[in-house]
Amino acid sequence: MPTLLRLKKRRFQCKNCRRITVAKTSIVEKNCQISNLVRQKVSQLLTEKMSLTDIARRLRVSTSTVYRKLDQFSFKEHFDKLPRVMSWDEFGFKKGELAFVETKLITILDNHRQTTIRNYFLKYPLKIRQKVRFITMDMSGSYMLLVRRFFLNVQIIIDCFHIIQHLGRAFLKTRIAIMNQFNKNSLPYWDLKNHWRLFQKDSRKLSLNSFYSKTFRQTLVPHGIIEKTLVFSEEIANAYKLYQLLLFHYQKKKSRWVFWAHSRKLKRRQSLLSNCL
């Protein structure tokens, strides 16, 4: 049963020196208000897959208390072994700061600066680093330089999410550039501006439900809006078809067709999606 324990500490004052002494108890530490059982529960939850905020919310303590408990942990590191496959990434550690994490889980560094990462992996002998074969990461150029310098036998693998994200951003820039070519009071301009989310989605995942479009002033399905938009400009039609073609072949894991379609289209339209791959 949930139990609430109210603890009042008795204070004793010496009649001679006037000093005050607080009674000791095994429930809490000296000068503390949080019980030892709660602190033990924090330590237990820190070993599980829970965020610090979730632990603080669950135990009704502040996030700072969980941070202080985490700082008390001491980890014994071994520099005689590395996994064959590693994954590098960063996450939000503090407000405005990013921390570097090497997952499987080997370590979490305080920041993602090149100097910090370099000094850590230099602790491993060269023979150990040569046993690593694959490292997955995002498109950070700084990570690639470190990998090529300290891991000689490694093949770099770009994370699937970041490639799709890069394709989406490239098409987004292309759509905005084409949109700005039209008059701001024209129908094509507001069509490309208001329905931009439909163009960023995979065409195979578009909804079949119709809705009222304020731009066209009629009820249409998403596919109908895209068909009406592609008529306005041959350039946006080619860009959209290339974007959807790359998404289709990439999600089907047909890398040969991805690069073939990319090079074939770029020869015809050098100005479209120049930053895709």
mmCIF file of N, CA, C and O in Angstrom, residues 189-252:
data_model
loop_
_atom_site.group_PDB
_atom_site.id
_atom_site.type_symbol
_atom_site.label_atom_id
_atom_site.label_comp_id
_atom_site.label_asym_id
_atom_site.label_seq_id
_atom_site.Cartn_x
_atom_site.Cartn_y
_atom_site.Cartn_z
ATOM 1 N N TYR A 189 1.066 30.138 -56.411
ATOM 2 C CA TYR A 189 1.873 30.518 -55.243
ATOM 3 C C TYR A 189 1.223 30.031 -53.956
ATOM 4 O O TYR A 189 1.869 29.384 -53.115
ATOM 5 N N TRP A 190 -0.054 30.318 -53.772
ATOM 6 C CA TRP A 190 -0.731 29.939 -52.540
ATOM 7 C C TRP A 190 -0.993 28.444 -52.473
ATOM 8 O O TRP A 190 -1.087 27.869 -51.381
ATOM 9 N N ASP A 191 -1.105 27.809 -53.618
ATOM 10 C CA ASP A 191 -1.251 26.355 -53.634
ATOM 11 C C ASP A 191 0.019 25.691 -53.104
ATOM 12 O O ASP A 191 -0.041 24.805 -52.236
ATOM 13 N N LEU A 192 1.179 26.102 -53.619
ATOM 14 C CA LEU A 192 2.444 25.534 -53.160
ATOM 15 C C LEU A 192 2.737 25.898 -51.707
ATOM 16 O O LEU A 192 3.412 25.148 -50.997
ATOM 17 N N LYS A 193 2.221 27.045 -51.280
ATOM 18 C CA LYS A 193 2.478 27.491 -49.914
ATOM 19 C C LYS A 193 1.572 26.785 -48.903
ATOM 20 O O LYS A 193 2.032 26.355 -47.841
ATOM 21 N N ASN A 194 0.296 26.653 -49.211
ATOM 22 C CA ASN A 194 -0.656 26.113 -48.243
ATOM 23 C C ASN A 194 -0.631 24.592 -48.157
ATOM 24 O O ASN A 194 -0.908 24.020 -47.107
ATOM 25 N N HIS A 195 -0.300 23.922 -49.260
ATOM 26 C CA HIS A 195 -0.353 22.464 -49.284
ATOM 27 C C HIS A 195 1.034 21.836 -49.275
ATOM 28 O O HIS A 195 1.227 20.736 -49.822
ATOM 29 N N TRP A 196 1.986 22.489 -48.635
ATOM 30 C CA TRP A 196 3.373 22.003 -48.677
ATOM 31 C C TRP A 196 3.528 20.655 -47.970
ATOM 32 O O TRP A 196 4.382 19.836 -48.343
ATOM 33 N N ARG A 197 2.682 20.386 -46.968
ATOM 34 C CA ARG A 197 2.809 19.109 -46.254
ATOM 35 C C ARG A 197 2.464 17.925 -47.149
ATOM 36 O O ARG A 197 3.040 16.841 -46.999
ATOM 37 N N LEU A 198 1.538 18.114 -48.074
ATOM 38 C CA LEU A 198 1.174 17.022 -48.978
ATOM 39 C C LEU A 198 2.328 16.650 -49.893
ATOM 40 O O LEU A 198 2.513 15.474 -50.229
ATOM 41 N N PHE A 199 3.110 17.649 -50.293
ATOM 42 C CA PHE A 199 4.221 17.384 -51.210
ATOM 43 C C PHE A 199 5.389 16.701 -50.494
ATOM 44 O O PHE A 199 6.152 15.967 -51.121
ATOM 45 N N GLN A 200 5.539 16.929 -49.191
ATOM 46 C CA GLN A 200 6.653 16.328 -48.464
ATOM 47 C C GLN A 200 6.399 14.862 -48.149
ATOM 48 O O GLN A 200 7.339 14.105 -47.922
ATOM 49 N N LYS A 201 5.132 14.423 -48.153
ATOM 50 C CA LYS A 201 4.805 13.043 -47.816
ATOM 51 C C LYS A 201 5.082 12.089 -48.967
ATOM 52 O O LYS A 201 5.135 12.494 -50.127
ATOM 53 N N ASP A 202 5.233 10.831 -48.603
ATOM 54 C CA ASP A 202 5.322 9.782 -49.610
ATOM 55 C C ASP A 202 3.954 9.658 -50.274
ATOM 56 O O ASP A 202 2.922 9.549 -49.600
ATOM 57 N N SER A 203 3.928 9.687 -51.611
ATOM 58 C CA SER A 203 2.650 9.665 -52.336
ATOM 59 C C SER A 203 1.847 8.401 -52.058
ATOM 60 O O SER A 203 0.625 8.397 -52.166
ATOM 61 N N ARG A 204 2.515 7.305 -51.696
ATOM 62 C CA ARG A 204 1.812 6.060 -51.407
ATOM 63 C C ARG A 204 1.122 6.095 -50.044
ATOM 64 O O ARG A 204 0.291 5.244 -49.755
ATOM 65 N N LYS A 205 1.473 7.061 -49.213
ATOM 66 C CA LYS A 205 0.903 7.142 -47.870
ATOM 67 C C LYS A 205 -0.096 8.285 -47.730
ATOM 68 O O LYS A 205 -0.519 8.593 -46.620
ATOM 69 N N LEU A 206 -0.451 8.903 -48.834
ATOM 70 C CA LEU A 206 -1.429 9.984 -48.769
ATOM 71 C C LEU A 206 -2.819 9.440 -48.463
ATOM 72 O O LEU A 206 -3.181 8.353 -48.906
ATOM 73 N N SER A 207 -3.578 10.208 -47.721
ATOM 74 C CA SER A 207 -4.928 9.789 -47.347
ATOM 75 C C SER A 207 -5.859 9.808 -48.562
ATOM 76 O O SER A 207 -5.692 10.604 -49.490
ATOM 77 N N LEU A 208 -6.856 8.936 -48.525
ATOM 78 C CA LEU A 208 -7.866 8.876 -49.583
ATOM 79 C C LEU A 208 -9.122 9.666 -49.209
ATOM 80 O O LEU A 208 -10.069 9.721 -49.990
ATOM 81 N N ASN A 209 -9.114 10.265 -48.028
ATOM 82 C CA ASN A 209 -10.267 11.056 -47.579
ATOM 83 C C ASN A 209 -10.224 12.450 -48.195
ATOM 84 O O ASN A 209 -9.161 13.084 -48.257
ATOM 85 N N SER A 210 -11.350 12.920 -48.630
ATOM 86 C CA SER A 210 -11.424 14.260 -49.223
ATOM 87 C C SER A 210 -11.619 15.323 -48.143
ATOM 88 O O SER A 210 -12.137 15.039 -47.065
ATOM 89 N N PHE A 211 -11.198 16.541 -48.440
ATOM 90 C CA PHE A 211 -11.385 17.667 -47.529
ATOM 91 C C PHE A 211 -11.550 18.938 -48.360
ATOM 92 O O PHE A 211 -11.216 18.978 -49.551
ATOM 93 N N TYR A 212 -12.033 19.970 -47.706
ATOM 94 C CA TYR A 212 -12.279 21.227 -48.412
ATOM 95 C C TYR A 212 -10.998 22.051 -48.458
ATOM 96 O O TYR A 212 -10.400 22.369 -47.431
ATOM 97 N N SER A 213 -10.585 22.401 -49.663
ATOM 98 C CA SER A 213 -9.390 23.218 -49.858
ATOM 99 C C SER A 213 -9.800 24.673 -50.042
ATOM 100 O O SER A 213 -10.534 25.011 -50.981
ATOM 101 N N LYS A 214 -9.323 25.532 -49.123
ATOM 102 C CA LYS A 214 -9.629 26.955 -49.232
ATOM 103 C C LYS A 214 -8.930 27.585 -50.438
ATOM 104 O O LYS A 214 -9.387 28.599 -50.966
ATOM 105 N N THR A 215 -7.803 26.987 -50.855
ATOM 106 C CA THR A 215 -7.066 27.538 -51.997
ATOM 107 C C THR A 215 -7.843 27.329 -53.288
ATOM 108 O O THR A 215 -8.010 28.260 -54.096
ATOM 109 N N PHE A 216 -8.320 26.104 -53.509
ATOM 110 C CA PHE A 216 -9.075 25.796 -54.729
ATOM 111 C C PHE A 216 -10.577 26.022 -54.559
ATOM 112 O O PHE A 216 -11.326 25.946 -55.538
ATOM 113 N N ARG A 217 -11.026 26.223 -53.295
ATOM 114 C CA ARG A 217 -12.436 26.465 -52.992
ATOM 115 C C ARG A 217 -13.331 25.323 -53.458
ATOM 116 O O ARG A 217 -14.395 25.525 -54.035
ATOM 117 N N GLN A 218 -12.858 24.108 -53.210
ATOM 118 C CA GLN A 218 -13.654 22.921 -53.521
ATOM 119 C C GLN A 218 -13.123 21.745 -52.711
ATOM 120 O O GLN A 218 -12.024 21.794 -52.154
ATOM 121 N N THR A 219 -13.933 20.699 -52.649
ATOM 122 C CA THR A 219 -13.555 19.503 -51.902
ATOM 123 C C THR A 219 -12.747 18.570 -52.796
ATOM 124 O O THR A 219 -13.201 18.195 -53.878
ATOM 125 N N LEU A 220 -11.545 18.211 -52.332
ATOM 126 C CA LEU A 220 -10.638 17.391 -53.132
ATOM 127 C C LEU A 220 -9.949 16.372 -52.239
ATOM 128 O O LEU A 220 -9.859 16.536 -51.017
ATOM 129 N N VAL A 221 -9.430 15.322 -52.870
ATOM 130 C CA VAL A 221 -8.563 14.376 -52.169
ATOM 131 C C VAL A 221 -7.129 14.866 -52.330
ATOM 132 O O VAL A 221 -6.822 15.644 -53.241
ATOM 133 N N PRO A 222 -6.199 14.451 -51.451
ATOM 134 C CA PRO A 222 -4.802 14.913 -51.565
ATOM 135 C C PRO A 222 -4.184 14.653 -52.932
ATOM 136 O O PRO A 222 -3.452 15.506 -53.465
ATOM 137 N N HIS A 223 -4.462 13.494 -53.534
ATOM 138 C CA HIS A 223 -3.899 13.202 -54.852
ATOM 139 C C HIS A 223 -4.424 14.185 -55.906
ATOM 140 O O HIS A 223 -3.685 14.569 -56.827
ATOM 141 N N GLY A 224 -5.675 14.598 -55.778
ATOM 142 C CA GLY A 224 -6.234 15.565 -56.727
ATOM 143 C C GLY A 224 -5.565 16.921 -56.614
ATOM 144 O O GLY A 224 -5.338 17.601 -57.626
ATOM 145 N N ILE A 225 -5.229 17.352 -55.401
ATOM 146 C CA ILE A 225 -4.538 18.631 -55.212
ATOM 147 C C ILE A 225 -3.156 18.595 -55.837
ATOM 148 O O ILE A 225 -2.722 19.542 -56.499
ATOM 149 N N ILE A 226 -2.453 17.483 -55.660
ATOM 150 C CA ILE A 226 -1.111 17.369 -56.239
ATOM 151 C C ILE A 226 -1.172 17.373 -57.758
ATOM 152 O O ILE A 226 -0.351 18.022 -58.427
ATOM 153 N N GLU A 227 -2.139 16.668 -58.328
ATOM 154 C CA GLU A 227 -2.271 16.651 -59.791
ATOM 155 C C GLU A 227 -2.566 18.046 -60.331
ATOM 156 O O GLU A 227 -2.024 18.440 -61.373
ATOM 157 N N LYS A 228 -3.414 18.807 -59.658
ATOM 158 C CA LYS A 228 -3.707 20.170 -60.107
ATOM 159 C C LYS A 228 -2.476 21.075 -59.989
ATOM 160 O O LYS A 228 -2.261 21.973 -60.809
ATOM 161 N N THR A 229 -1.645 20.839 -58.966
ATOM 162 C CA THR A 229 -0.469 21.678 -58.745
ATOM 163 C C THR A 229 0.614 21.405 -59.774
ATOM 164 O O THR A 229 1.274 22.336 -60.261
ATOM 165 N N LEU A 230 0.828 20.149 -60.122
ATOM 166 C CA LEU A 230 1.897 19.793 -61.052
ATOM 167 C C LEU A 230 1.651 20.353 -62.451
ATOM 168 O O LEU A 230 2.593 20.450 -63.255
ATOM 169 N N VAL A 231 0.423 20.728 -62.755
ATOM 170 C CA VAL A 231 0.113 21.313 -64.058
ATOM 171 C C VAL A 231 0.668 22.735 -64.170
ATOM 172 O O VAL A 231 0.985 23.206 -65.269
ATOM 173 N N PHE A 232 0.824 23.423 -63.030
ATOM 174 C CA PHE A 232 1.239 24.825 -63.047
ATOM 175 C C PHE A 232 2.668 25.008 -63.547
ATOM 176 O O PHE A 232 2.989 26.020 -64.157
ATOM 177 N N SER A 233 3.537 24.023 -63.293
ATOM 178 C CA SER A 233 4.944 24.196 -63.652
ATOM 179 C C SER A 233 5.562 22.847 -63.982
ATOM 180 O O SER A 233 5.379 21.861 -63.238
ATOM 181 N N GLU A 234 6.274 22.793 -65.091
ATOM 182 C CA GLU A 234 6.973 21.568 -65.459
ATOM 183 C C GLU A 234 8.137 21.311 -64.498
ATOM 184 O O GLU A 234 8.481 20.159 -64.212
ATOM 185 N N GLU A 235 8.710 22.383 -63.979
ATOM 186 C CA GLU A 235 9.851 22.260 -63.070
ATOM 187 C C GLU A 235 9.438 21.600 -61.756
ATOM 188 O O GLU A 235 10.123 20.695 -61.267
ATOM 189 N N ILE A 236 8.310 22.012 -61.172
ATOM 190 C CA ILE A 236 7.860 21.389 -59.933
ATOM 191 C C ILE A 236 7.402 19.963 -60.173
ATOM 192 O O ILE A 236 7.557 19.085 -59.308
ATOM 193 N N ALA A 237 6.881 19.674 -61.365
ATOM 194 C CA ALA A 237 6.466 18.309 -61.692
ATOM 195 C C ALA A 237 7.673 17.378 -61.747
ATOM 196 O O ALA A 237 7.645 16.268 -61.201
ATOM 197 N N ASN A 238 8.753 17.824 -62.404
ATOM 198 C CA ASN A 238 9.967 17.002 -62.481
ATOM 199 C C ASN A 238 10.598 16.807 -61.109
ATOM 200 O O ASN A 238 11.077 15.712 -60.780
ATOM 201 N N ALA A 239 10.608 17.872 -60.296
ATOM 202 C CA ALA A 239 11.193 17.775 -58.963
ATOM 203 C C ALA A 239 10.404 16.815 -58.080
ATOM 204 O O ALA A 239 10.973 15.995 -57.359
ATOM 205 N N TYR A 240 9.083 16.904 -58.166
ATOM 206 C CA TYR A 240 8.245 16.029 -57.342
ATOM 207 C C TYR A 240 8.388 14.565 -57.766
ATOM 208 O O TYR A 240 8.481 13.667 -56.919
ATOM 209 N N LYS A 241 8.404 14.291 -59.061
ATOM 210 C CA LYS A 241 8.543 12.921 -59.544
ATOM 211 C C LYS A 241 9.903 12.339 -59.142
ATOM 212 O O LYS A 241 9.999 11.160 -58.775
ATOM 213 N N LEU A 242 10.951 13.144 -59.204
ATOM 214 C CA LEU A 242 12.272 12.673 -58.793
ATOM 215 C C LEU A 242 12.307 12.388 -57.299
ATOM 216 O O LEU A 242 12.856 11.369 -56.860
ATOM 217 N N TYR A 243 11.696 13.266 -56.517
ATOM 218 C CA TYR A 243 11.653 13.085 -55.052
ATOM 219 C C TYR A 243 10.926 11.798 -54.688
ATOM 220 O O TYR A 243 11.407 11.004 -53.860
ATOM 221 N N GLN A 244 9.774 11.549 -55.309
ATOM 222 C CA GLN A 244 9.017 10.342 -55.017
ATOM 223 C C GLN A 244 9.736 9.087 -55.520
ATOM 224 O O GLN A 244 9.680 8.029 -54.884
ATOM 225 N N LEU A 245 10.431 9.212 -56.647
ATOM 226 C CA LEU A 245 11.177 8.076 -57.187
ATOM 227 C C LEU A 245 12.318 7.677 -56.254
ATOM 228 O O LEU A 245 12.552 6.494 -55.992
ATOM 229 N N LEU A 246 13.024 8.673 -55.735
ATOM 230 C CA LEU A 246 14.112 8.391 -54.801
ATOM 231 C C LEU A 246 13.588 7.778 -53.508
ATOM 232 O O LEU A 246 14.192 6.840 -52.966
ATOM 233 N N LEU A 247 12.462 8.277 -53.005
ATOM 234 C CA LEU A 247 11.871 7.702 -51.794
ATOM 235 C C LEU A 247 11.469 6.243 -52.003
ATOM 236 O O LEU A 247 11.707 5.386 -51.146
ATOM 237 N N PHE A 248 10.878 5.962 -53.152
ATOM 238 C CA PHE A 248 10.398 4.599 -53.440
ATOM 239 C C PHE A 248 11.566 3.618 -53.489
ATOM 240 O O PHE A 248 11.554 2.583 -52.816
ATOM 241 N N HIS A 249 12.598 3.946 -54.277
ATOM 242 C CA HIS A 249 13.712 3.015 -54.425
ATOM 243 C C HIS A 249 14.519 2.899 -53.145
ATOM 244 O O HIS A 249 15.050 1.819 -52.835
ATOM 245 N N TYR A 250 14.631 3.984 -52.390
ATOM 246 C CA TYR A 250 15.402 3.907 -51.150
ATOM 247 C C TYR A 250 14.695 3.058 -50.103
ATOM 248 O O TYR A 250 15.315 2.250 -49.420
ATOM 249 N N GLN A 251 13.381 3.218 -49.974
ATOM 250 C CA GLN A 251 12.645 2.422 -49.002
ATOM 251 C C GLN A 251 12.561 0.960 -49.406
ATOM 252 O O GLN A 251 12.378 0.086 -48.561
ATOM 253 N N LYS A 252 12.692 0.680 -50.693
ATOM 254 C CA LYS A 252 12.751 -0.707 -51.160
ATOM 255 C C LYS A 252 14.172 -1.264 -51.090
ATOM 256 O O LYS A 252 14.420 -2.407 -51.491
#
